[in-house]
Short mmCIF file of C-alpha atoms in Angstrom, two decimals:
data_model
loop_
_atom_site.label_atom_id
_atom_site.label_comp_id
_atom_site.label_asym_id
_atom_site.label_seq_id
_atom_site.Cartn_x
_atom_site.Cartn_y
_atom_site.Cartn_z
CA UNK A 60 -147.57 244.38 -140.93
CA UNK A 61 -146.66 241.18 -139.14
CA UNK A 62 -148.69 242.35 -136.11
CA UNK A 63 -151.94 242.78 -138.03
CA UNK A 64 -151.58 246.48 -138.96
CA UNK A 65 -152.06 245.96 -142.73
CA UNK A 66 -155.59 247.49 -143.05
CA UNK A 67 -154.53 250.59 -141.14
CA UNK A 68 -151.16 251.03 -142.84
CA UNK A 69 -152.32 250.51 -146.42
CA UNK A 70 -153.79 254.02 -147.02
CA UNK A 71 -150.52 255.63 -145.97
CA UNK A 72 -148.18 253.27 -147.78
CA UNK A 73 -150.33 253.09 -150.91
CA UNK A 74 -150.52 256.85 -151.26
CA UNK A 75 -146.84 257.47 -150.79
CA UNK A 76 -145.68 254.44 -152.74
CA UNK A 77 -143.08 254.00 -149.98
CA UNK A 78 -142.91 253.54 -146.15
CA UNK A 79 -143.52 256.38 -143.70
CA UNK A 80 -140.79 258.36 -141.89
CA UNK A 81 -139.95 259.32 -138.33
CA UNK A 82 -136.75 260.65 -136.83
CA UNK A 83 -133.88 258.31 -135.98
CA UNK A 84 -134.34 258.74 -132.22
CA UNK A 85 -137.92 257.56 -132.40
CA UNK A 86 -137.17 254.19 -133.99
CA UNK A 87 -138.36 251.20 -132.04
CA UNK A 88 -135.91 248.34 -132.16
CA UNK A 89 -136.82 245.69 -129.60
CA UNK A 90 -138.45 247.83 -126.94
CA UNK A 91 -142.22 248.04 -127.59
CA UNK A 92 -142.73 250.54 -124.77
CA UNK A 93 -140.92 253.41 -126.48
CA UNK A 94 -143.33 255.77 -128.26
CA UNK A 95 -142.86 258.11 -131.22
CA UNK A 96 -142.48 261.85 -130.81
CA UNK A 97 -145.03 264.58 -131.36
CA UNK A 98 -143.19 265.60 -134.57
CA UNK A 99 -143.80 262.16 -136.02
CA UNK A 100 -147.48 262.35 -135.12
CA UNK A 101 -147.79 265.71 -136.88
CA UNK A 102 -146.11 264.26 -139.95
CA UNK A 103 -148.54 261.34 -139.83
CA UNK A 104 -151.47 263.77 -139.76
CA UNK A 105 -150.11 265.52 -142.85
CA UNK A 106 -149.95 262.22 -144.70
CA UNK A 107 -153.56 261.44 -143.83
CA UNK A 108 -154.52 264.93 -145.00
CA UNK A 109 -152.93 264.44 -148.42
CA UNK A 110 -154.46 260.98 -148.70
CA UNK A 111 -157.93 262.49 -148.43
CA UNK A 112 -157.28 265.13 -151.11
CA UNK A 113 -156.84 262.83 -154.08
CA UNK A 114 -156.78 259.25 -155.31
CA UNK A 115 -153.48 257.39 -155.42
CA UNK A 116 -153.46 257.42 -159.26
CA UNK A 117 -153.68 261.21 -159.47
CA UNK A 118 -150.35 262.95 -158.94
CA UNK A 119 -151.60 266.53 -159.13
CA UNK A 120 -152.10 266.70 -155.36
CA UNK A 121 -149.37 264.27 -154.34
CA UNK A 122 -147.42 265.07 -151.18
CA UNK A 123 -144.66 267.62 -151.90
CA UNK A 124 -141.01 266.64 -151.63
CA UNK A 125 -140.51 268.26 -148.23
CA UNK A 126 -143.14 265.98 -146.71
CA UNK A 127 -141.60 262.76 -148.01
CA UNK A 128 -138.10 262.14 -146.58
CA UNK A 129 -135.12 260.78 -148.44
CA UNK A 130 -134.82 257.10 -149.28
CA UNK A 131 -132.25 256.39 -146.57
CA UNK A 132 -134.61 257.49 -143.76
CA UNK A 133 -137.82 255.62 -144.54
CA UNK A 134 -139.72 253.78 -141.83
CA UNK A 135 -143.18 252.26 -141.39
CA UNK A 136 -145.33 254.11 -138.87
CA UNK A 137 -147.93 252.08 -137.01
CA UNK A 138 -151.19 253.75 -135.91
CA UNK A 139 -150.54 252.14 -132.52
CA UNK A 140 -147.71 254.65 -132.07
CA UNK A 141 -144.72 252.54 -133.08
CA UNK A 142 -142.16 253.08 -135.86
CA UNK A 143 -140.44 250.15 -137.53
CA UNK A 144 -137.53 250.43 -139.90
CA UNK A 145 -138.01 248.65 -143.23
CA UNK A 146 -135.11 246.40 -144.25
CA UNK A 147 -134.39 244.55 -147.46
CA UNK A 148 -136.75 246.56 -149.61
CA UNK A 149 -134.20 247.79 -152.09
CA UNK A 150 -135.64 245.74 -154.91
CA UNK A 151 -132.40 245.14 -156.78
CA UNK A 152 -128.68 245.61 -156.60
CA UNK A 153 -127.21 248.82 -157.94
CA UNK A 154 -123.91 249.08 -159.77
CA UNK A 155 -121.25 251.76 -159.36
CA UNK A 156 -120.49 254.03 -162.26
CA UNK A 157 -117.45 252.08 -163.45
CA UNK A 158 -119.52 248.88 -163.80
CA UNK A 159 -122.27 250.73 -165.64
CA UNK A 160 -119.78 252.32 -168.05
CA UNK A 161 -118.16 249.04 -168.97
CA UNK A 162 -121.55 247.30 -169.23
CA UNK A 163 -122.52 249.84 -171.91
CA UNK A 164 -119.14 249.46 -173.60
CA UNK A 165 -119.45 245.67 -173.62
CA UNK A 166 -123.01 245.84 -174.99
CA UNK A 167 -122.07 248.16 -177.85
CA UNK A 168 -118.92 246.26 -178.84
CA UNK A 169 -120.35 243.97 -181.52
CA UNK A 170 -119.59 242.76 -185.01
CA UNK A 171 -119.38 246.33 -186.31
CA UNK A 172 -115.82 246.59 -185.03
CA UNK A 173 -114.73 244.16 -187.78
CA UNK A 174 -116.09 246.51 -190.49
CA UNK A 175 -114.75 249.85 -189.19
CA UNK A 176 -111.48 249.67 -191.24
CA UNK A 177 -113.51 248.88 -194.39
CA UNK A 178 -115.82 251.80 -193.65
CA UNK A 179 -112.87 254.18 -193.24
CA UNK A 180 -111.53 252.93 -196.57
CA UNK A 181 -114.88 253.63 -198.22
CA UNK A 182 -115.02 257.19 -196.85
CA UNK A 183 -111.34 258.05 -197.06
CA UNK A 184 -108.91 258.14 -194.17
CA UNK A 185 -109.35 261.79 -193.14
CA UNK A 186 -113.09 261.96 -193.77
CA UNK A 187 -113.54 258.60 -192.06
CA UNK A 188 -112.00 259.86 -188.81
CA UNK A 189 -114.13 263.02 -188.95
CA UNK A 190 -117.31 261.00 -189.54
CA UNK A 191 -116.52 258.55 -186.76
CA UNK A 192 -116.17 261.35 -184.22
CA UNK A 193 -119.22 263.22 -185.54
CA UNK A 194 -121.47 260.15 -185.58
CA UNK A 195 -120.37 259.29 -182.06
CA UNK A 196 -121.40 262.75 -180.82
CA UNK A 197 -124.73 262.73 -182.69
CA UNK A 198 -125.72 259.26 -181.51
CA UNK A 199 -124.68 260.15 -177.95
CA UNK A 200 -126.94 263.20 -177.98
CA UNK A 201 -129.87 261.20 -179.34
CA UNK A 202 -129.21 258.51 -176.73
CA UNK A 203 -129.38 261.14 -173.99
CA UNK A 204 -132.72 262.26 -175.39
CA UNK A 205 -133.97 258.67 -175.17
CA UNK A 206 -132.69 258.32 -171.60
CA UNK A 207 -134.46 261.48 -170.45
CA UNK A 208 -137.68 260.93 -172.41
CA UNK A 209 -139.68 259.10 -169.67
CA UNK A 210 -139.00 261.88 -167.17
CA UNK A 211 -140.50 264.48 -169.51
CA UNK A 212 -143.97 262.93 -169.15
CA UNK A 213 -145.88 264.64 -166.29
CA UNK A 214 -148.41 263.17 -163.83
CA UNK A 215 -147.66 259.54 -164.80
CA UNK A 216 -145.41 257.01 -163.10
CA UNK A 217 -142.87 256.15 -165.83
CA UNK A 218 -140.36 254.40 -163.59
CA UNK A 219 -140.78 251.07 -165.39
CA UNK A 220 -141.21 252.47 -168.92
CA UNK A 221 -139.03 251.69 -171.90
CA UNK A 222 -138.67 253.83 -175.01
CA UNK A 223 -141.43 251.95 -176.94
CA UNK A 224 -143.79 252.92 -174.08
CA UNK A 225 -142.75 256.55 -174.54
CA UNK A 226 -143.39 256.27 -178.29
CA UNK A 227 -146.81 254.79 -177.58
CA UNK A 228 -147.62 257.68 -175.23
CA UNK A 229 -146.79 260.32 -177.84
CA UNK A 230 -147.73 258.55 -181.10
CA UNK A 231 -150.26 255.91 -180.05
CA UNK A 232 -150.29 252.47 -181.63
CA UNK A 233 -148.25 253.73 -184.57
CA UNK A 234 -145.37 254.68 -182.30
CA UNK A 235 -145.53 251.39 -180.42
CA UNK A 236 -145.59 249.17 -183.51
CA UNK A 237 -143.12 251.20 -185.55
CA UNK A 238 -140.59 251.18 -182.71
CA UNK A 239 -141.08 247.41 -182.48
CA UNK A 240 -140.56 246.95 -186.23
CA UNK A 241 -137.38 249.00 -186.33
CA UNK A 242 -136.09 247.23 -183.21
CA UNK A 243 -136.69 243.93 -185.03
CA UNK A 244 -134.70 245.23 -188.00
CA UNK A 245 -131.68 245.85 -185.77
CA UNK A 246 -131.94 242.48 -184.01
CA UNK A 247 -132.60 240.37 -187.09
CA UNK A 248 -129.92 242.29 -188.99
CA UNK A 249 -127.46 241.45 -186.23
CA UNK A 250 -128.48 237.77 -186.39
CA UNK A 251 -127.92 237.73 -190.17
CA UNK A 252 -124.47 239.25 -189.71
CA UNK A 253 -123.74 236.64 -187.04
CA UNK A 254 -124.72 233.83 -189.40
CA UNK A 255 -122.45 235.17 -192.15
CA UNK A 256 -119.56 235.59 -189.72
CA UNK A 257 -120.05 232.19 -188.11
CA UNK A 258 -119.96 230.62 -191.58
CA UNK A 259 -116.75 232.52 -192.29
CA UNK A 260 -115.09 231.64 -188.98
CA UNK A 261 -116.14 227.99 -189.11
CA UNK A 262 -114.81 227.69 -192.66
CA UNK A 263 -111.42 229.20 -191.84
CA UNK A 264 -111.13 227.27 -188.58
CA UNK A 265 -111.83 223.98 -190.34
CA UNK A 266 -109.43 224.94 -193.14
CA UNK A 267 -106.66 225.63 -190.66
CA UNK A 268 -107.17 222.28 -188.92
CA UNK A 269 -107.35 220.34 -192.20
CA UNK A 270 -104.23 221.94 -193.66
CA UNK A 271 -102.31 221.39 -190.44
CA UNK A 272 -103.39 217.76 -190.15
CA UNK A 273 -102.64 216.92 -193.80
CA UNK A 274 -99.56 219.13 -194.09
CA UNK A 275 -101.10 221.12 -196.93
CA UNK A 276 -99.09 224.21 -197.87
CA UNK A 277 -101.19 227.15 -198.99
CA UNK A 278 -99.65 229.97 -200.97
CA UNK A 279 -101.20 233.39 -200.91
CA UNK A 280 -97.96 235.17 -201.82
CA UNK A 281 -99.10 235.93 -205.36
CA UNK A 282 -102.02 237.90 -203.93
CA UNK A 283 -100.45 239.20 -200.76
CA UNK A 284 -97.26 240.15 -199.03
CA UNK A 285 -94.25 237.93 -198.44
CA UNK A 286 -92.67 237.21 -195.10
CA UNK A 287 -93.93 235.92 -191.78
CA UNK A 288 -96.66 238.59 -191.43
CA UNK A 289 -98.60 237.96 -194.58
CA UNK A 290 -101.55 240.11 -195.59
CA UNK A 291 -103.68 238.92 -198.48
CA UNK A 292 -106.07 240.40 -201.02
CA UNK A 293 -108.85 237.77 -201.36
CA UNK A 294 -110.29 239.25 -204.57
CA UNK A 295 -107.34 240.71 -206.49
CA UNK A 296 -109.10 240.85 -209.86
CA UNK A 297 -111.83 243.25 -208.76
CA UNK A 298 -111.77 246.92 -207.88
CA UNK A 299 -109.00 249.45 -208.23
CA UNK A 300 -106.36 246.97 -207.10
CA UNK A 301 -106.66 244.91 -210.28
CA UNK A 302 -103.35 243.97 -211.71
CA UNK A 303 -101.39 244.44 -208.50
CA UNK A 304 -100.53 240.74 -208.37
CA UNK A 305 -97.25 239.39 -209.49
CA UNK A 306 -97.01 237.22 -212.51
CA UNK A 307 -95.95 233.62 -212.55
CA UNK A 308 -98.76 231.57 -211.02
CA UNK A 309 -98.25 228.60 -213.31
CA UNK A 310 -97.41 226.33 -210.41
CA UNK A 311 -100.68 227.10 -208.64
CA UNK A 312 -104.28 226.10 -209.06
CA UNK A 313 -107.38 227.97 -207.90
CA UNK A 314 -110.14 226.05 -206.20
CA UNK A 315 -113.73 227.11 -205.56
CA UNK A 316 -112.82 228.73 -202.24
CA UNK A 317 -110.22 231.10 -203.73
CA UNK A 318 -107.30 229.23 -202.18
CA UNK A 319 -104.01 228.58 -203.97
CA UNK A 320 -101.94 225.46 -203.43
CA UNK A 321 -98.56 224.34 -204.59
CA UNK A 322 -98.52 221.34 -206.87
CA UNK A 323 -101.35 219.46 -208.49
CA UNK A 324 -104.89 219.02 -207.25
CA UNK A 325 -105.42 215.87 -205.20
CA UNK A 326 -108.63 213.95 -204.83
CA UNK A 327 -108.71 214.32 -201.03
CA UNK A 328 -108.33 218.09 -201.21
CA UNK A 329 -110.95 218.35 -203.93
CA UNK A 330 -113.45 216.32 -201.90
CA UNK A 331 -112.76 218.41 -198.79
CA UNK A 332 -113.21 221.67 -200.69
CA UNK A 333 -116.46 220.41 -202.18
CA UNK A 334 -117.98 219.61 -198.78
CA UNK A 335 -116.30 222.43 -196.85
CA UNK A 336 -117.34 225.51 -198.81
CA UNK A 337 -117.77 228.91 -197.21
CA UNK A 338 -120.98 229.67 -199.10
CA UNK A 339 -122.31 226.36 -200.42
CA UNK A 340 -122.20 224.05 -197.41
CA UNK A 341 -121.09 225.76 -194.16
CA UNK A 342 -124.22 227.97 -193.80
CA UNK A 343 -126.35 224.80 -193.93
CA UNK A 344 -124.18 222.93 -191.42
CA UNK A 345 -124.87 225.66 -188.87
CA UNK A 346 -128.60 224.90 -189.01
CA UNK A 347 -127.98 221.55 -187.29
CA UNK A 348 -126.31 223.30 -184.36
CA UNK A 349 -128.21 226.57 -183.96
CA UNK A 350 -131.83 225.89 -184.91
CA UNK A 351 -132.47 223.58 -181.90
CA UNK A 352 -130.88 226.16 -179.58
CA UNK A 353 -133.29 228.85 -180.77
CA UNK A 354 -136.30 226.81 -179.59
CA UNK A 355 -135.27 226.77 -175.92
CA UNK A 356 -137.88 228.39 -173.69
CA UNK A 357 -135.24 230.19 -171.64
CA UNK A 358 -131.93 231.71 -172.67
CA UNK A 359 -130.49 231.86 -169.15
CA UNK A 360 -127.90 229.16 -169.92
CA UNK A 361 -126.42 231.17 -172.81
CA UNK A 362 -126.42 234.38 -170.75
CA UNK A 363 -123.66 232.84 -168.63
CA UNK A 364 -121.24 233.15 -171.57
CA UNK A 365 -121.72 236.86 -172.27
CA UNK A 366 -118.34 237.55 -170.66
CA UNK A 367 -116.76 235.98 -173.74
CA UNK A 368 -117.65 239.15 -175.67
CA UNK A 369 -115.30 241.18 -173.50
CA UNK A 370 -112.54 238.61 -173.86
CA UNK A 371 -112.93 238.56 -177.64
CA UNK A 372 -112.78 242.35 -177.96
CA UNK A 373 -109.72 242.56 -175.71
CA UNK A 374 -108.00 239.87 -177.76
CA UNK A 375 -108.88 241.72 -180.99
CA UNK A 376 -107.26 244.86 -179.60
CA UNK A 377 -104.13 242.90 -178.71
CA UNK A 378 -104.12 241.26 -182.17
CA UNK A 379 -104.46 244.62 -183.93
CA UNK A 380 -101.65 246.07 -181.82
CA UNK A 381 -99.28 243.19 -182.59
CA UNK A 382 -100.05 243.32 -186.32
CA UNK A 383 -99.49 247.09 -186.37
CA UNK A 384 -96.11 246.75 -184.65
CA UNK A 385 -94.94 244.07 -187.08
CA UNK A 386 -96.34 245.60 -190.29
CA UNK A 387 -95.48 249.25 -189.71
CA UNK A 388 -97.33 252.24 -191.11
CA UNK A 389 -98.08 252.71 -194.82
CA UNK A 390 -99.72 256.07 -195.50
CA UNK A 391 -99.76 258.60 -198.30
CA UNK A 392 -102.21 261.48 -198.49
CA UNK A 393 -103.99 262.07 -201.79
CA UNK A 394 -106.87 264.37 -201.08
CA UNK A 395 -109.24 263.91 -204.01
CA UNK A 396 -107.71 261.45 -206.47
CA UNK A 397 -106.89 257.79 -205.99
CA UNK A 398 -103.62 256.19 -207.03
CA UNK A 399 -102.58 252.63 -207.73
CA UNK A 400 -102.13 251.79 -204.05
CA UNK A 401 -103.92 254.53 -202.11
CA UNK A 402 -107.48 255.87 -201.86
CA UNK A 403 -108.27 259.60 -201.61
CA UNK A 404 -108.85 261.22 -198.23
CA UNK A 405 -112.41 262.23 -199.17
CA UNK A 406 -114.64 259.80 -201.10
CA UNK A 407 -118.27 259.93 -202.20
CA UNK A 408 -118.85 256.48 -200.70
CA UNK A 409 -118.83 257.96 -197.17
CA UNK A 410 -122.54 257.08 -196.47
CA UNK A 411 -121.44 253.46 -196.25
CA UNK A 412 -119.39 254.36 -193.18
CA UNK A 413 -122.21 256.38 -191.60
CA UNK A 414 -124.53 253.39 -192.01
CA UNK A 415 -122.04 251.11 -190.26
CA UNK A 416 -121.46 253.67 -187.50
CA UNK A 417 -125.19 254.06 -186.87
CA UNK A 418 -125.35 250.41 -185.85
CA UNK A 419 -121.92 250.52 -184.19
CA UNK A 420 -123.12 253.25 -181.78
CA UNK A 421 -126.65 251.86 -181.46
CA UNK A 422 -127.80 251.12 -177.91
CA UNK A 423 -130.86 253.33 -177.84
CA UNK A 424 -133.45 250.55 -177.51
CA UNK A 425 -132.02 249.29 -174.20
CA UNK A 426 -130.22 252.26 -172.65
CA UNK A 427 -133.04 253.01 -170.18
CA UNK A 428 -132.84 249.48 -168.78
CA UNK A 429 -129.04 249.59 -168.53
CA UNK A 430 -129.00 252.91 -166.70
CA UNK A 431 -131.66 251.87 -164.17
CA UNK A 432 -129.05 249.74 -162.43
CA UNK A 433 -126.70 252.70 -161.98
CA UNK A 434 -126.23 253.40 -158.28
CA UNK A 435 -125.90 257.18 -158.72
CA UNK A 436 -128.68 258.23 -161.06
CA UNK A 437 -127.50 261.83 -160.96
CA UNK A 438 -124.38 260.71 -162.88
CA UNK A 439 -126.25 259.06 -165.76
CA UNK A 440 -125.32 261.73 -168.29
CA UNK A 441 -121.66 261.64 -167.31
CA UNK A 442 -121.45 257.84 -167.27
CA UNK A 443 -123.17 257.48 -170.63
CA UNK A 444 -120.86 260.08 -172.15
CA UNK A 445 -117.77 258.30 -170.79
CA UNK A 446 -119.05 254.98 -172.18
CA UNK A 447 -119.54 256.50 -175.62
CA UNK A 448 -116.06 258.00 -175.42
CA UNK A 449 -114.56 254.56 -174.71
CA UNK A 450 -116.56 252.99 -177.54
CA UNK A 451 -115.48 255.70 -179.97
CA UNK A 452 -111.83 255.39 -178.96
CA UNK A 453 -112.00 251.60 -179.43
CA UNK A 454 -113.45 251.93 -182.93
CA UNK A 455 -110.97 254.66 -183.77
CA UNK A 456 -108.04 252.57 -182.52
CA UNK A 457 -108.97 249.50 -184.58
CA UNK A 458 -109.99 251.41 -187.70
CA UNK A 459 -106.99 253.73 -187.86
CA UNK A 460 -104.42 251.03 -187.09
CA UNK A 461 -105.73 248.48 -189.58
CA UNK A 462 -106.07 251.07 -192.35
CA UNK A 463 -102.73 252.80 -191.77
CA UNK A 464 -100.71 249.58 -191.39
CA UNK A 465 -102.24 247.79 -194.36
CA UNK A 466 -99.19 247.16 -196.59
CA UNK A 467 -99.49 249.52 -199.55
CA UNK A 468 -97.55 248.82 -201.72
CA UNK A 469 -97.60 246.01 -202.78
CA UNK A 470 -101.34 245.85 -202.01
CA UNK A 471 -103.88 248.57 -202.59
CA UNK A 472 -105.88 250.00 -199.70
CA UNK A 473 -108.95 248.96 -201.69
CA UNK A 474 -108.10 245.37 -200.72
CA UNK A 475 -109.33 245.98 -197.14
CA UNK A 476 -112.25 243.60 -196.63
CA UNK A 477 -115.58 244.26 -194.82
CA UNK A 478 -114.30 241.76 -192.25
CA UNK A 479 -110.67 242.78 -191.76
CA UNK A 480 -109.79 239.28 -190.51
CA UNK A 481 -110.28 238.10 -194.10
CA UNK A 482 -107.15 240.03 -195.01
CA UNK A 483 -105.10 237.50 -193.08
CA UNK A 484 -104.59 233.93 -194.33
CA UNK A 485 -106.28 231.00 -192.62
CA UNK A 486 -102.79 229.68 -191.70
CA UNK A 487 -102.16 232.67 -189.38
CA UNK A 488 -102.15 231.23 -185.85
CA UNK A 489 -103.03 234.48 -184.04
CA UNK A 490 -105.95 235.11 -186.38
CA UNK A 491 -107.01 231.45 -186.04
CA UNK A 492 -107.31 231.96 -182.27
CA UNK A 493 -109.36 235.13 -182.84
CA UNK A 494 -111.71 233.36 -185.25
CA UNK A 495 -112.16 230.42 -182.89
CA UNK A 496 -112.96 232.67 -179.92
CA UNK A 497 -115.40 234.75 -181.96
CA UNK A 498 -117.05 231.61 -183.33
CA UNK A 499 -117.71 230.23 -179.85
CA UNK A 500 -118.86 233.61 -178.54
CA UNK A 501 -121.29 234.12 -181.42
CA UNK A 502 -122.64 230.59 -181.02
CA UNK A 503 -123.68 231.49 -177.47
CA UNK A 504 -124.92 235.01 -178.25
CA UNK A 505 -127.00 234.02 -181.29
CA UNK A 506 -129.67 232.19 -179.21
CA UNK A 507 -129.84 235.24 -176.92
CA UNK A 508 -130.61 237.50 -179.88
CA UNK A 509 -133.23 235.01 -181.07
CA UNK A 510 -134.75 235.02 -177.59
CA UNK A 511 -135.00 238.82 -177.63
CA UNK A 512 -136.69 238.74 -181.04
CA UNK A 513 -139.14 236.10 -179.86
CA UNK A 514 -140.01 237.88 -176.61
CA UNK A 515 -140.57 241.27 -178.23
CA UNK A 516 -142.53 239.98 -181.20
CA UNK A 517 -144.60 237.25 -179.55
CA UNK A 518 -145.52 239.37 -176.54
CA UNK A 519 -146.80 242.13 -178.80
CA UNK A 520 -148.69 239.88 -181.21
CA UNK A 521 -149.93 237.05 -178.97
CA UNK A 522 -149.46 238.45 -175.48
CA UNK A 523 -147.17 235.54 -174.51
CA UNK A 524 -143.43 235.03 -174.76
CA UNK A 525 -143.87 231.41 -175.85
CA UNK A 526 -147.39 230.95 -177.33
CA UNK A 527 -146.62 227.49 -178.71
CA UNK A 528 -143.80 225.45 -180.18
CA UNK A 529 -145.29 225.87 -183.67
CA UNK A 530 -145.29 229.69 -183.46
CA UNK A 531 -141.73 229.82 -182.14
CA UNK A 532 -140.45 227.25 -184.63
CA UNK A 533 -142.01 229.14 -187.56
CA UNK A 534 -140.36 232.39 -186.44
CA UNK A 535 -137.01 230.66 -186.02
CA UNK A 536 -137.25 229.07 -189.47
CA UNK A 537 -137.72 232.53 -190.96
CA UNK A 538 -134.74 233.97 -189.06
CA UNK A 539 -132.43 231.06 -189.86
CA UNK A 540 -133.55 230.99 -193.51
CA UNK A 541 -132.73 234.68 -193.87
CA UNK A 542 -129.26 234.11 -192.44
CA UNK A 543 -128.58 231.11 -194.70
CA UNK A 544 -129.68 232.98 -197.83
CA UNK A 545 -127.51 235.99 -197.05
CA UNK A 546 -124.50 233.81 -196.17
CA UNK A 547 -124.84 231.95 -199.48
CA UNK A 548 -125.74 234.72 -201.91
CA UNK A 549 -124.57 237.99 -200.31
CA UNK A 550 -121.97 237.37 -197.57
CA UNK A 551 -120.91 241.03 -197.30
CA UNK A 552 -121.22 241.95 -193.63
CA UNK A 553 -120.28 245.57 -194.30
CA UNK A 554 -123.31 246.10 -196.52
CA UNK A 555 -125.64 244.14 -194.24
CA UNK A 556 -124.54 246.20 -191.24
CA UNK A 557 -124.89 249.54 -193.03
CA UNK A 558 -128.36 248.77 -194.43
CA UNK A 559 -129.77 247.48 -191.14
CA UNK A 560 -128.00 250.18 -189.13
CA UNK A 561 -129.27 253.05 -191.25
CA UNK A 562 -132.80 251.62 -191.31
CA UNK A 563 -133.24 251.04 -187.58
CA UNK A 564 -131.30 254.20 -186.79
CA UNK A 565 -133.72 256.28 -188.84
CA UNK A 566 -136.50 255.69 -186.31
CA UNK A 567 -134.81 254.84 -183.01
CA UNK A 568 -131.77 257.13 -183.23
CA UNK A 569 -132.88 260.19 -185.20
CA UNK A 570 -136.64 260.52 -185.76
CA UNK A 571 -138.40 259.35 -182.58
CA UNK A 572 -135.97 260.87 -180.02
CA UNK A 573 -136.06 264.22 -181.82
CA UNK A 574 -139.85 264.26 -182.21
CA UNK A 575 -140.42 263.21 -178.60
CA UNK A 576 -138.13 265.97 -177.34
CA UNK A 577 -139.76 268.65 -179.51
CA UNK A 578 -143.30 267.58 -178.55
CA UNK A 579 -142.46 267.57 -174.84
CA UNK A 580 -140.90 271.04 -175.15
CA UNK A 581 -143.93 272.26 -177.07
CA UNK A 582 -146.32 271.05 -174.37
CA UNK A 583 -144.27 272.79 -171.67
CA UNK A 584 -144.05 275.94 -173.75
CA UNK A 585 -140.26 275.71 -173.96
CA UNK A 586 -139.74 274.92 -177.65
CA UNK A 587 -137.50 277.51 -179.29
CA UNK A 588 -136.62 278.03 -182.95
CA UNK A 589 -132.99 276.92 -182.54
CA UNK A 590 -134.13 273.70 -180.86
CA UNK A 591 -136.75 273.04 -183.53
CA UNK A 592 -134.27 273.66 -186.36
CA UNK A 593 -131.55 271.50 -184.77
CA UNK A 594 -133.80 268.51 -184.09
CA UNK A 595 -135.43 268.81 -187.50
CA UNK A 596 -131.96 268.71 -189.01
CA UNK A 597 -131.29 265.48 -187.09
CA UNK A 598 -134.35 263.93 -188.72
CA UNK A 599 -133.16 265.07 -192.15
CA UNK A 600 -129.75 263.53 -191.47
CA UNK A 601 -131.40 260.23 -190.57
CA UNK A 602 -133.37 260.20 -193.81
CA UNK A 603 -130.27 261.16 -195.83
CA UNK A 604 -128.33 258.37 -194.11
CA UNK A 605 -130.84 255.77 -195.34
CA UNK A 606 -131.01 257.26 -198.84
CA UNK A 607 -127.22 257.32 -199.08
CA UNK A 608 -127.04 253.54 -198.64
CA UNK A 609 -128.92 253.04 -201.91
CA UNK A 610 -127.43 255.81 -204.03
CA UNK A 611 -123.77 255.90 -202.95
#
C-alpha cells in the first residue's frame, strides 16, 4: 500500500475483509527481487474469481473456508508479484481465560450481595439455597443463548452487534426500543439502590466519627446481643421478632434515627441528629457531590477506580468470615412452621429471593462485549460457566454464613435486614471500614452508571451521546430525584432490587433470549417440541417472577 498498490489491492482485500495469503517461504522481507511461487499465483486467481461472482455485501458466494487461510498466516499480495506480511493489525488486545472469568465475576458482584442473606430469610434456609442454585443455572443458560444469538443470523456480518441489535433484527423497532427500556430499568434501578446505600453508609460513617470524637456511648444491647461482637435488630417492634427485647430501658432515650444512648438527651446530640438524618437530610447532601459529577462529558476518570469493586468484595468476604468465626452457628430446622426465633425452611415469600437473584446474576446486556476480548473464543461457553460458578459460590458463601451465624436466640432470624451491614452497630470498627470503602467505591461507580444511561438513551433518541447540557442536566435531575425520593420514603434496597431485577429480567433474561433462539431454530428447520416447551416454560417463569413480586 505504501508503494502505490492501493487501487489494485482493494478488490482483493475488500472482498475478503482481510489480507491475502501466501506460503511462509514466499514472504518478501527486505529483498525485492524474490518472487512468489506458482501456488500463490493460483490462489490469487481464485480470489479474483470469487470477487467477480458477487458483491462484497453478499455472503452467499463468499470464498469458502479452505480458500481463506487462518489468521496467523495472512499476508498482503501485490499484483507486482510480491508478498508482504501485515503487522500490527490485531485491532485490540485479547485477554486469557482467567482474566475474562474474573472480569465477569467483578462485573456481576454488585449491591445484590448485601441482600442475599435477607432473600434467603424470606424464602427459608433450605428453599433459599435451592433457589440460588436453580436461578444461577437458569440465568447462565439464558446468558449463553444471548452470547450465541448473533452467530445464529446467516448472511450478515454480526461481529460488532450487541443483543439490542439482535432484538431489532428479529422484532424490528419494538425489539430495539423494548430492550432499551428494560436495560434502562436495570441501570436506573441500580442507581437508585446506590443512592439509598450511599445515604446509609454516609450516615453510619458520620455517626461513627461523631460518636468517637465526642465520646458518645451508644447502647444497642436492649435490641441486640451482648459482648464484643454485637448484632442488632434495628426494628425490634415489627415482624415476628416483636417482644424479643429485654425489659428495662428506662435509662435510655430513642432519637429519630433509632439510636439509644445512655443518660439524658443533650442539645449538641439533638442538633447533630436533626441535621444528620439517614432519610431526612443525607439523601439531599449527596446531591451537592454527585449531581455535578453526572454532567461530565466523559467518565474515563471514574473508570480508573473500578478496581475498588474487587477490593470491596474481597473485604466483605473477609468480614463475613471473621464474623462467622466469632459468632458461631445458630441453626434449627423447622420445615413449615415458624417459631419465636427461627423461620421455616420453606416460605411463601420465596419470589422476593428470585427477584433479587435475577438482578444478582444479570449480565446479559453486556456479555457479548465482555466475551469479545477473550483470547480463545472457542472457550467462551466454558469461561462463562466458570464465571457463573464463582459468582454463585460467592453469593452462597455470604448468604449461608450470615443467615446461619445470625445469633438466634436472643434475636429472631426475621431481624436480618435487606442490607446485612445494618445488623451491625455503627460503632463496629470492621463494619465501619466496610461502609467507608463501599461509600467511596459507589461514589466513583455512580457517575459511570449515569454515563451508561445517558449514552444509551441519548444516542437512541437524539443520535448523540451529549446533545446539549440542558438535555443531559434534565435527565440527571430525573435520575437523582428518583434516588432521593426512594432514599427518603422507601429505603428498602431488597425490595428495590427485586422489583427492578424481576422487571428487566423478564425481557432480557427470559423472554427475548428464548424467543430469539426459538425463531432462529424455526428458520433453520431445527425447532423441536421439547425445545419449544422448555423455552416457553422459561418465558412463563419470567412472567411468574414479576407477578410474584406484587402478590407475595
